[in-house]
Coordinates of N, CA, C and O in Angstrom, one line a residue:
S1 N 0.8 -1.2 0.0 CA 0.0 0.0 0.0 C 0.9 1.2 0.0 O 2.0 1.2 0.4
L2 N 0.2 2.3 -0.4 CA 0.9 3.6 -0.4 C 0.1 4.6 0.3 O -1.1 4.7 0.1
M3 N 0.7 5.4 1.2 CA 0.0 6.5 1.9 C 0.7 7.8 1.4 O 1.9 8.0 1.6
A4 N -0.1 8.6 0.8 CA 0.5 9.9 0.3 C -0.2 11.0 1.1 O -1.4 11.0 1.3
H5 N 0.6 12.0 1.6 CA 0.1 13.1 2.4 C 0.2 14.4 1.6 O 1.3 14.6 1.1
S6 N -0.8 15.2 1.6 CA -0.7 16.6 1.1 C -0.3 16.6 -0.3 O -0.9 16.0 -1.2
M7 N 0.9 17.3 -0.6 CA 1.4 17.4 -2.0 C 1.9 16.1 -2.5 O 2.1 15.9 -3.7
G8 N 2.1 15.1 -1.7 CA 2.5 13.8 -2.1 C 1.4 13.2 -3.0 O 1.7 12.3 -3.9
N9 N 0.2 13.6 -2.9 CA -0.9 13.1 -3.7 C -0.8 13.7 -5.1 O -1.1 13.0 -6.1
W10 N -0.3 14.9 -5.2 CA 0.0 15.5 -6.5 C 1.1 14.7 -7.2 O 1.0 14.4 -8.4
V11 N 2.1 14.4 -6.5 CA 3.3 13.7 -7.0 C 2.8 12.3 -7.5 O 3.1 11.8 -8.6
T12 N 2.0 11.6 -6.6 CA 1.4 10.3 -7.0 C 0.7 10.4 -8.3 O 0.8 9.5 -9.2
R13 N -0.2 11.4 -8.4 CA -1.0 11.5 -9.7 C -0.1 11.7 -10.9 O -0.3 11.1 -11.9
V14 N 0.8 12.6 -10.8 CA 1.7 12.9 -11.9 C 2.5 11.6 -12.3 O 2.6 11.3 -13.5
I15 N 3.0 10.9 -11.4 CA 3.7 9.7 -11.7 C 2.8 8.7 -12.4 O 3.1 8.1 -13.4
A16 N 1.6 8.5 -11.8 CA 0.6 7.6 -12.4 C 0.2 8.0 -13.8 O 0.1 7.1 -14.7
Q17 N 0.1 9.3 -14.0 CA -0.3 9.8 -15.4 C 0.9 9.6 -16.4 O 0.6 9.6 -17.6
N18 N 2.1 9.5 -15.9 CA 3.2 9.4 -16.8 C 3.7 8.0 -16.9 O 4.7 7.7 -17.6
A19 N 3.0 7.0 -16.3 CA 3.4 5.6 -16.5 C 3.1 5.2 -17.9 O 2.0 5.4 -18.4
V20 N 4.1 4.6 -18.5 CA 4.0 4.2 -19.9 C 3.0 3.0 -20.1 O 2.1 3.0 -20.9
E21 N 3.2 2.0 -19.3 CA 2.4 0.8 -19.3 C 1.9 0.6 -17.8 O 2.5 -0.2 -17.1
P22 N 0.8 1.3 -17.4 CA 0.4 1.2 -16.0 C 0.0 -0.2 -15.6 O -0.6 -0.9 -16.4
E23 N 0.3 -0.5 -14.4 CA -0.1 -1.8 -13.9 C -0.4 -1.6 -12.4 O 0.1 -0.7 -11.8
I24 N -1.2 -2.6 -11.8 CA -1.5 -2.5 -10.4 C -0.2 -2.8 -9.6 O 0.4 -3.9 -9.7
V25 N 0.3 -1.9 -8.8 CA 1.5 -2.1 -8.0 C 1.2 -1.9 -6.5 O 2.0 -2.2 -5.7
F26 N 0.0 -1.3 -6.2 CA -0.4 -1.1 -4.8 C -1.8 -1.7 -4.6 O -2.7 -1.6 -5.5
E27 N -2.0 -2.4 -3.5 CA -3.3 -2.9 -3.2 C -4.2 -1.7 -2.9 O -5.3 -1.6 -3.3
N28 N -3.7 -0.7 -2.1 CA -4.4 0.5 -1.7 C -3.6 1.7 -1.8 O -2.4 1.6 -1.6
V29 N -4.2 2.8 -2.2 CA -3.6 4.1 -2.1 C -4.4 4.9 -1.2 O -5.6 5.0 -1.3
F30 N -3.8 5.4 -0.1 CA -4.5 6.3 0.9 C -4.1 7.7 0.6 O -2.9 8.1 0.8
M31 N -5.0 8.5 0.1 CA -4.8 9.9 -0.2 C -5.3 10.7 1.0 O -6.5 10.9 1.2
V32 N -4.3 11.2 1.8 CA -4.6 11.8 3.1 C -4.3 13.3 3.0 O -3.2 13.7 2.5
A33 N -5.3 14.1 3.3 CA -5.2 15.6 3.3 C -4.6 16.0 1.9 O -3.7 16.8 1.8
A34 N -5.2 15.4 0.9 CA -4.8 15.6 -0.5 C -4.8 17.0 -1.0 O -5.9 17.6 -1.2
D35 N -3.6 17.6 -1.3 CA -3.6 18.9 -1.9 C -3.6 18.6 -3.4 O -2.6 18.8 -4.1
A36 N -4.8 18.2 -3.9 CA -5.0 17.9 -5.3 C -6.4 18.4 -5.6 O -7.2 18.5 -4.8
R37 N -6.7 18.5 -6.9 CA -8.0 19.1 -7.3 C -9.1 18.2 -6.8 O -9.0 17.0 -6.8
M38 N -10.2 18.9 -6.4 CA -11.3 18.2 -5.8 C -12.0 17.2 -6.7 O -12.6 16.2 -6.2
D39 N -12.1 17.5 -8.0 CA -12.8 16.6 -8.9 C -12.0 15.5 -9.5 O -12.2 15.0 -10.5
M40 N -11.0 15.0 -8.7 CA -10.1 14.0 -9.1 C -10.8 12.8 -9.7 O -10.3 12.2 -10.7
F41 N -11.9 12.4 -9.1 CA -12.6 11.1 -9.6 C -13.9 11.4 -10.2 O -14.8 10.6 -10.3
S42 N -14.0 12.6 -10.8 CA -15.3 13.0 -11.5 C -15.3 12.5 -12.9 O -14.3 12.2 -13.5
T43 N -16.5 12.4 -13.4 CA -16.7 11.9 -14.8 C -16.0 12.9 -15.8 O -15.3 12.4 -16.7
D44 N -16.2 14.2 -15.6 CA -15.7 15.1 -16.6 C -14.2 15.2 -16.6 O -13.6 15.5 -17.7
F45 N -13.5 15.0 -15.5 CA -12.1 15.1 -15.4 C -11.4 13.8 -15.9 O -10.2 13.8 -16.1
N46 N -12.2 12.8 -16.0 CA -11.6 11.5 -16.4 C -12.3 10.9 -17.6 O -12.9 9.8 -17.6
P47 N -12.2 11.5 -18.8 CA -12.9 11.0 -20.0 C -12.4 9.6 -20.4 O -13.1 8.9 -21.1
A48 N -11.2 9.2 -20.0 CA -10.7 7.9 -20.4 C -11.2 6.8 -19.6 O -11.1 5.6 -20.0
A49 N -11.8 7.1 -18.4 CA -12.4 6.1 -17.5 C -13.6 5.4 -18.2 O -14.3 6.1 -19.0
P50 N -13.8 4.1 -17.9 CA -15.0 3.5 -18.5 C -16.2 4.2 -18.1 O -16.5 4.5 -17.0
Q51 N -17.0 4.6 -19.1 CA -18.2 5.5 -19.0 C -19.5 4.6 -19.0 O -20.4 5.0 -19.7
A52 N -19.5 3.6 -18.2 CA -20.7 2.7 -18.2 C -22.0 3.4 -17.9 O -23.0 3.1 -18.5
T53 N -22.0 4.3 -16.9 CA -23.2 4.9 -16.5 C -23.0 6.3 -16.1 O -21.8 6.8 -16.0
K54 N -24.0 7.0 -15.7 CA -24.0 8.3 -15.0 C -23.9 9.4 -16.0 O -23.8 9.3 -17.2
T55 N -23.9 10.6 -15.4 CA -24.0 11.8 -16.2 C -22.7 12.5 -16.4 O -21.7 12.2 -15.7
Q56 N -22.6 13.4 -17.3 CA -21.5 14.2 -17.5 C -22.0 15.7 -17.4 O -23.1 16.0 -17.5
G57 N -21.0 16.6 -17.2 CA -21.4 18.0 -17.2 C -21.5 18.6 -15.8 O -21.8 19.8 -15.7
K58 N -21.2 17.8 -14.8 CA -21.2 18.4 -13.4 C -20.0 19.2 -13.1 O -20.1 20.2 -12.3
A59 N -18.8 18.8 -13.5 CA -17.6 19.5 -13.1 C -17.4 20.7 -13.9 O -17.7 20.8 -15.1
D60 N -16.9 21.7 -13.2 CA -16.5 23.0 -13.9 C -15.3 22.7 -14.8 O -14.5 21.9 -14.5
Q61 N -15.3 23.4 -15.9 CA -14.2 23.3 -16.8 C -13.1 24.1 -16.3 O -13.3 25.3 -16.0
A62 N -11.9 23.6 -16.2 CA -10.8 24.4 -15.7 C -10.3 25.3 -16.8 O -10.1 24.9 -17.9
E63 N -10.0 26.5 -16.4 CA -9.5 27.5 -17.4 C -8.0 27.5 -17.3 O -7.4 27.2 -16.2
V64 N -7.3 27.7 -18.4 CA -5.9 27.8 -18.3 C -5.4 29.2 -17.9 O -5.8 30.1 -18.6
H65 N -4.7 29.2 -16.8 CA -4.2 30.5 -16.3 C -2.7 30.4 -16.0 O -2.3 29.3 -15.6
L66 N -2.0 31.5 -16.1 CA -0.6 31.5 -15.7 C -0.6 31.2 -14.2 O -1.3 31.7 -13.4
G67 N 0.4 30.4 -13.8 CA 0.6 30.0 -12.4 C 0.0 28.7 -12.0 O 0.5 28.1 -11.0
I68 N -0.9 28.1 -12.7 CA -1.4 26.7 -12.5 C -0.5 25.8 -13.2 O -0.3 25.9 -14.4
P69 N 0.1 24.8 -12.5 CA 1.0 23.9 -13.3 C 0.2 23.1 -14.3 O -1.0 22.7 -14.1
E70 N 0.7 22.9 -15.5 CA 0.1 22.2 -16.6 C -0.4 20.8 -16.1 O -1.5 20.4 -16.5
D71 N 0.4 20.2 -15.3 CA 0.0 18.8 -14.8 C -1.3 18.9 -14.0 O -2.1 17.9 -13.9
E72 N -1.6 20.0 -13.3 CA -2.8 20.1 -12.5 C -4.1 20.1 -13.4 O -5.1 19.7 -13.0
L73 N -3.9 20.6 -14.7 CA -5.1 20.7 -15.6 C -5.2 19.4 -16.5 O -6.1 19.3 -17.2
R74 N -4.2 18.6 -16.4 CA -4.2 17.4 -17.3 C -5.2 16.4 -16.8 O -5.3 16.0 -15.7
E75 N -6.1 16.0 -17.8 CA -7.2 15.1 -17.5 C -6.8 13.7 -17.1 O -5.6 13.3 -17.4
N76 N -7.7 12.9 -16.6 CA -7.6 11.5 -16.2 C -6.7 11.2 -15.1 O -6.1 10.1 -15.0
G77 N -6.5 12.2 -14.2 CA -5.6 11.9 -13.0 C -6.2 10.8 -12.1 O -5.4 10.0 -11.6
G78 N -7.5 10.9 -11.8 CA -8.1 9.8 -11.0 C -8.0 8.5 -11.6 O -7.7 7.5 -11.0
Y79 N -8.3 8.4 -12.9 CA -8.2 7.2 -13.7 C -6.8 6.6 -13.6 O -6.6 5.4 -13.5
A80 N -5.8 7.5 -13.8 CA -4.4 7.0 -13.8 C -4.1 6.4 -12.4 O -3.4 5.3 -12.4
I81 N -4.6 7.0 -11.3 CA -4.3 6.4 -10.0 C -4.9 5.0 -9.9 O -4.3 4.1 -9.3
T82 N -6.1 4.9 -10.4 CA -6.8 3.6 -10.3 C -6.2 2.5 -11.2 O -6.5 1.3 -11.1
Q83 N -5.3 2.9 -12.1 CA -4.5 2.0 -12.9 C -3.3 1.4 -12.2 O -2.7 0.5 -12.7
I84 N -2.9 2.0 -11.1 CA -1.8 1.5 -10.3 C -2.2 1.0 -9.0 O -1.3 0.5 -8.2
A85 N -3.4 1.1 -8.6 CA -3.9 0.6 -7.3 C -5.3 -0.1 -7.4 O -6.1 0.3 -8.2
N86 N -5.5 -1.1 -6.6 CA -6.7 -1.8 -6.7 C -7.8 -0.9 -6.0 O -9.0 -1.0 -6.5
H87 N -7.5 -0.2 -5.0 CA -8.5 0.6 -4.3 C -7.8 1.9 -3.8 O -6.7 1.9 -3.4
V88 N -8.6 3.0 -3.8 CA -8.2 4.3 -3.4 C -9.0 4.7 -2.2 O -10.2 4.6 -2.2
H89 N -8.4 5.2 -1.1 CA -9.1 5.7 0.0 C -8.7 7.2 0.2 O -7.6 7.6 0.2
V90 N -9.7 8.0 0.2 CA -9.6 9.5 0.4 C -9.9 9.8 1.8 O -11.1 9.7 2.2
L91 N -8.9 10.3 2.6 CA -9.2 10.7 4.0 C -9.2 12.2 3.9 O -8.2 12.9 3.5
W92 N -10.3 12.9 4.3 CA -10.5 14.3 4.1 C -11.0 14.9 5.4 O -11.6 14.3 6.2
N93 N -10.7 16.2 5.5 CA -11.1 17.0 6.7 C -11.5 18.4 6.3 O -10.6 19.2 5.8
I94 N -12.7 18.7 6.4 CA -13.2 20.1 5.9 C -12.6 21.2 6.7 O -12.5 22.3 6.2
W95 N -12.0 20.9 7.9 CA -11.4 22.0 8.7 C -9.9 22.1 8.5 O -9.2 22.8 9.2
D96 N -9.4 21.4 7.5 CA -7.9 21.4 7.2 C -7.4 22.8 6.9 O -7.8 23.4 5.9
P97 N -6.6 23.4 7.8 CA -6.2 24.8 7.6 C -5.2 25.0 6.5 O -5.2 26.0 5.8
A98 N -4.3 24.0 6.3 CA -3.3 24.2 5.2 C -4.0 24.2 3.8 O -3.6 24.9 2.9
L99 N -5.0 23.4 3.6 CA -5.7 23.3 2.4 C -6.6 24.5 2.1 O -6.9 24.8 1.0
H100 N -6.8 25.3 3.1 CA -7.5 26.6 3.0 C -6.7 27.5 2.1 O -7.2 28.3 1.3
F101 N -5.4 27.5 2.3 CA -4.5 28.4 1.5 C -4.5 28.1 0.0 O -4.4 29.0 -0.8
R102 N -4.8 26.8 -0.4 CA -4.9 26.5 -1.8 C -6.0 27.3 -2.4 O -5.8 27.8 -3.5
E103 N -7.1 27.4 -1.7 CA -8.3 28.2 -2.3 C -7.9 29.7 -2.4 O -8.3 30.4 -3.4
L104 N -7.1 30.2 -1.5 CA -6.8 31.6 -1.5 C -5.9 32.0 -2.7 O -6.0 33.0 -3.3
F105 N -4.9 31.0 -3.0 CA -3.9 31.3 -4.0 C -4.4 30.9 -5.4 O -3.7 31.3 -6.4
Q106 N -5.4 30.2 -5.5 CA -5.9 29.7 -6.9 C -7.2 30.4 -7.2 O -8.1 29.7 -7.8
V107 N -7.4 31.6 -6.8 CA -8.7 32.3 -7.2 C -8.8 32.4 -8.7 O -7.9 32.8 -9.3
G108 N -10.0 32.2 -9.2 CA -10.2 32.4 -10.6 C -10.0 31.2 -11.5 O -10.1 31.2 -12.7
F109 N -9.6 30.0 -10.9 CA -9.3 28.9 -11.7 C -10.4 27.8 -11.7 O -10.2 26.7 -12.2
G110 N -11.6 28.1 -11.2 CA -12.7 27.2 -11.2 C -12.7 26.4 -9.9 O -11.6 26.0 -9.4
D111 N -13.9 26.3 -9.3 CA -14.0 25.6 -8.0 C -13.3 24.3 -7.9 O -12.7 23.9 -6.9
N112 N -13.5 23.5 -8.9 CA -12.9 22.1 -8.8 C -11.4 22.0 -8.8 O -10.9 21.1 -8.4
V113 N -10.8 23.0 -9.4 CA -9.3 23.1 -9.4 C -8.9 23.8 -8.1 O -7.9 23.3 -7.4
R114 N -9.6 24.8 -7.7 CA -9.2 25.5 -6.4 C -9.4 24.7 -5.2 O -8.6 24.7 -4.3
K115 N -10.5 24.0 -5.1 CA -10.8 23.3 -3.9 C -10.0 22.0 -3.9 O -9.8 21.3 -4.9
A116 N -9.5 21.7 -2.7 CA -8.6 20.5 -2.5 C -9.5 19.3 -2.2 O -10.4 19.3 -1.4
L117 N -9.1 18.2 -2.7 CA -9.7 16.9 -2.5 C -9.7 16.6 -1.0 O -10.6 16.1 -0.4
G118 N -8.6 16.9 -0.3 CA -8.4 16.6 1.1 C -9.3 17.5 2.0 O -9.3 17.2 3.2
K119 N -9.9 18.5 1.5 CA -10.8 19.3 2.3 C -12.2 19.2 1.9 O -13.1 19.3 2.7
F120 N -12.5 18.9 0.6 CA -13.8 18.9 0.1 C -14.2 17.5 -0.4 O -14.8 17.3 -1.5
G121 N -13.9 16.5 0.4 CA -14.1 15.1 0.0 C -15.6 14.9 -0.2 O -16.0 14.1 -1.0
H122 N -16.5 15.5 0.6 CA -17.9 15.3 0.5 C -18.4 15.8 -0.9 O -19.3 15.2 -1.5
Q123 N -17.8 16.9 -1.4 CA -18.2 17.4 -2.7 C -17.6 16.5 -3.8 O -18.3 16.2 -4.8
S124 N -16.4 16.0 -3.6 CA -15.8 15.1 -4.5 C -16.6 13.8 -4.6 O -16.8 13.3 -5.7
E125 N -17.0 13.3 -3.5 CA -17.8 12.1 -3.5 C -19.1 12.2 -4.3 O -19.5 11.3 -5.0
E126 N -19.7 13.4 -4.3 CA -20.9 13.7 -5.1 C -20.6 13.6 -6.6 O -21.4 13.2 -7.4
L127 N -19.4 14.1 -6.9 CA -19.0 14.0 -8.3 C -18.5 12.7 -8.8 O -18.3 12.4 -10.0
T128 N -18.3 11.8 -7.8 CA -17.8 10.4 -8.2 C -19.0 9.6 -8.5 O -19.6 8.8 -7.8
D129 N -19.5 9.8 -9.8 CA -20.8 9.2 -10.2 C -20.6 8.0 -11.1 O -21.6 7.4 -11.4
L130 N -19.4 7.7 -11.6 CA -19.2 6.6 -12.4 C -19.1 5.3 -11.6 O -18.4 5.3 -10.6
S131 N -19.8 4.2 -11.9 CA -19.7 3.0 -11.2 C -18.3 2.5 -11.1 O -17.8 1.9 -10.1
Y132 N -17.5 2.8 -12.2 CA -16.1 2.4 -12.2 C -15.3 3.0 -10.9 O -14.6 2.3 -10.2
F133 N -15.6 4.3 -10.6 CA -14.9 4.9 -9.5 C -15.6 4.5 -8.2 O -15.0 4.4 -7.1
Q134 N -16.9 4.4 -8.2 CA -17.6 4.0 -7.0 C -17.2 2.7 -6.4 O -17.2 2.5 -5.2
E135 N -16.7 1.8 -7.3 CA -16.2 0.5 -6.9 C -14.8 0.6 -6.4 O -14.3 -0.4 -5.8
R136 N -14.1 1.6 -6.8 CA -12.6 1.7 -6.5 C -12.2 2.8 -5.5 O -11.0 2.8 -5.1
V137 N -13.1 3.7 -5.2 CA -12.7 4.9 -4.4 C -13.7 4.9 -3.2 O -14.9 4.9 -3.3
T138 N -13.1 5.0 -2.0 CA -13.8 5.1 -0.7 C -13.4 6.4 0.0 O -12.2 6.7 0.1
Y139 N -14.4 7.2 0.4 CA -14.2 8.4 1.1 C -14.3 8.2 2.6 O -15.3 7.6 3.0
H140 N -13.4 8.8 3.4 CA -13.4 8.7 4.8 C -13.4 10.1 5.4 O -12.4 10.8 5.2
D141 N -14.4 10.5 6.1 CA -14.5 11.9 6.6 C -13.8 11.9 7.9 O -14.2 11.3 8.9
F142 N -12.7 12.7 8.0 CA -11.9 12.9 9.2 C -12.1 14.3 9.7 O -11.2 14.9 10.4
S143 N -13.2 14.9 9.5 CA -13.4 16.3 9.9 C -13.5 16.4 11.5 O -13.3 17.4 12.0
F144 N -13.7 15.3 12.1 CA -13.6 15.2 13.6 C -12.3 15.6 14.1 O -12.1 15.9 15.3
E145 N -11.2 15.5 13.3 CA -9.9 15.9 13.7 C -9.8 17.4 13.9 O -8.8 17.8 14.5
G146 N -10.7 18.2 13.5 CA -10.7 19.6 13.7 C -9.6 20.3 12.8 O -9.3 19.8 11.7
F147 N -9.1 21.4 13.3 CA -8.1 22.2 12.5 C -6.8 21.5 12.5 O -5.9 21.8 13.3
D148 N -6.7 20.5 11.7 CA -5.5 19.7 11.6 C -5.2 19.3 10.1 O -6.1 18.9 9.4
H149 N -4.0 19.4 9.7 CA -3.5 18.9 8.4 C -2.7 17.7 8.5 O -2.6 16.9 7.6
N150 N -2.1 17.5 9.7 CA -1.1 16.4 9.8 C -1.7 15.2 10.6 O -1.1 14.7 11.5
Y151 N -2.9 14.8 10.2 CA -3.6 13.7 10.9 C -3.2 12.3 10.2 O -3.8 11.3 10.6
H152 N -2.3 12.3 9.3 CA -2.0 11.1 8.6 C -1.3 10.0 9.5 O -1.4 8.9 9.1
L153 N -0.8 10.4 10.6 CA -0.2 9.4 11.5 C -1.0 9.4 12.8 O -0.5 8.7 13.8
N154 N -2.1 10.0 12.9 CA -3.0 9.8 14.1 C -3.5 8.4 14.1 O -3.7 7.7 13.1
Q155 N -3.9 8.0 15.3 CA -4.4 6.6 15.5 C -5.6 6.3 14.6 O -5.7 5.2 14.1
D156 N -6.5 7.2 14.5 CA -7.7 6.9 13.6 C -7.3 6.7 12.2 O -7.9 5.8 11.5
S157 N -6.3 7.4 11.7 CA -5.8 7.1 10.3 C -5.1 5.8 10.2 O -5.4 5.0 9.3
I158 N -4.3 5.5 11.2 CA -3.6 4.2 11.2 C -4.6 3.1 11.3 O -4.4 2.0 10.6
N159 N -5.7 3.3 12.0 CA -6.7 2.2 12.0 C -7.3 2.0 10.7 O -7.6 0.8 10.3
V160 N -7.5 3.0 9.9 CA -8.0 2.8 8.5 C -7.0 2.1 7.7 O -7.3 1.1 6.9
Y161 N -5.7 2.5 7.8 CA -4.7 1.8 7.0 C -4.7 0.3 7.4 O -4.6 -0.6 6.5
A162 N -4.7 0.0 8.7 CA -4.7 -1.4 9.1 C -5.9 -2.2 8.7 O -5.7 -3.4 8.3
E163 N -7.0 -1.6 8.7 CA -8.3 -2.2 8.3 C -8.2 -2.7 6.8 O -8.7 -3.8 6.5
F164 N -7.5 -1.9 6.0 CA -7.5 -2.2 4.5 C -6.1 -2.7 4.1 O -5.9 -2.8 2.9
K165 N -5.2 -3.0 5.0 CA -3.9 -3.4 4.7 C -3.9 -4.7 3.9 O -4.6 -5.7 4.2
S166 N -3.1 -4.8 2.9 CA -3.0 -6.0 2.0 C -2.1 -7.0 2.7 O -1.0 -6.6 3.2
S167 N -2.5 -8.2 2.6 CA -1.6 -9.3 3.1 C -0.7 -9.7 1.9 O 0.3 -10.5 2.1
R168 N -1.0 -9.3 0.7 CA -0.2 -9.7 -0.5 C 0.9 -8.7 -0.7 O 0.8 -7.5 -0.5
K169 N 2.1 -9.2 -1.1 CA 3.2 -8.3 -1.4 C 3.6 -8.6 -2.9 O 3.5 -9.7 -3.3
T170 N 3.9 -7.5 -3.6 CA 4.3 -7.6 -5.0 C 5.6 -7.1 -5.1 O 6.0 -6.1 -4.5
A171 N 6.4 -7.6 -6.1 CA 7.7 -7.1 -6.4 C 7.7 -5.7 -6.8 O 8.6 -4.9 -6.5
S172 N 6.7 -5.2 -7.5 CA 6.6 -3.9 -8.0 C 6.6 -2.8 -6.9 O 7.1 -1.7 -7.0
T173 N 6.0 -3.2 -5.7 CA 5.9 -2.2 -4.7 C 7.2 -1.8 -4.1 O 7.3 -0.7 -3.4
T174 N 8.2 -2.6 -4.2 CA 9.5 -2.2 -3.7 C 10.5 -1.6 -4.6 O 11.4 -1.0 -4.2
G175 N 10.1 -1.6 -5.9 CA 11.1 -1.1 -6.9 C 10.6 0.2 -7.6 O 11.3 1.2 -7.6
G176 N 9.5 0.1 -8.3 CA 9.1 1.1 -9.2 C 8.8 2.5 -8.7 O 8.8 3.5 -9.4
F177 N 8.4 2.5 -7.4 CA 8.0 3.8 -6.8 C 8.8 4.3 -5.7 O 8.4 5.1 -4.8
N178 N 10.1 3.9 -5.7 CA 11.0 4.5 -4.6 C 11.1 6.0 -4.6 O 11.3 6.6 -3.6
M179 N 10.9 6.6 -5.8 CA 10.9 8.0 -5.9 C 9.8 8.7 -5.1 O 9.9 9.9 -4.8
L180 N 8.8 8.0 -4.7 CA 7.7 8.6 -3.9 C 8.1 8.7 -2.4 O 7.4 9.4 -1.7
R181 N 9.1 8.1 -2.0 CA 9.4 8.0 -0.6 C 9.6 9.4 0.0 O 9.4 9.7 1.2
A182 N 10.0 10.4 -0.8 CA 10.2 11.8 -0.3 C 8.9 12.4 0.1 O 8.9 13.2 1.1
K183 N 7.8 12.1 -0.5 CA 6.5 12.7 -0.2 C 5.5 11.8 0.3 O 4.4 12.2 0.7
A184 N 5.8 10.5 0.3 CA 4.8 9.5 0.7 C 5.5 8.3 1.4 O 6.6 8.1 1.2
H185 N 4.7 7.6 2.1 CA 5.2 6.4 2.8 C 4.8 5.1 2.0 O 3.6 5.0 1.7
V186 N 5.7 4.2 1.7 CA 5.4 3.0 1.0 C 5.7 1.9 2.0 O 6.7 1.8 2.6
N187 N 4.7 0.9 2.0 CA 5.1 -0.3 2.8 C 4.9 -1.6 1.9 O 4.3 -1.6 0.9

C-alpha cells in the first residue's frame, strides 16, 4: 500500500499519469489531506475512464491561467491512479487549515481546481458518479480531527490503513515507486 500526504498526492497522480504501461502495483492508495484538485474522480475530469453509466457535465471546466501547473489541468488523474492501485481511500477534513490556502492562491481557476480533495471530500464524492470509481474509491470523513492537516499518523488514520492493509506483497511495490518516498510512505 501507499500512503500519500498533502502534496504527495499530486506527485502520486503525476507519476501515475506518466506511467507508460500502468499496472497495479499497490493494493491500496491512501490519499490523506490531499492537496490535489477536488474533482479527481469525477466523470468530466476522467474522460478515459470506463463510462458505463451516469451523467457528464457536473464538473467545472478548468480554465488555463498563468501560475497553475500544466499537470494540474491534465485530465484523467483519478483514472491514472486507479490504474496503479486496486483501491483508493480518500481521507479528508473540511477543517484542514493548510488546504484553505490552496483556495486563497488559486482564485479564478474554477472551484474544482481551487478546492482541495483533502478538504472537500464530500463534494468530490458527489462528483464520483461513475460506477467504475464508486467500486474503487472510498471516502473517509476525518473532519472530527478539527483544525489539523497532519492527521496522517494519528491513531484513527492508522486504524483505516490497518483495516485495509493488504496481506499480499508484490515485487513492484519495492522497486518502481521508490521516488515517492520523499513525499509518501510506502510499505
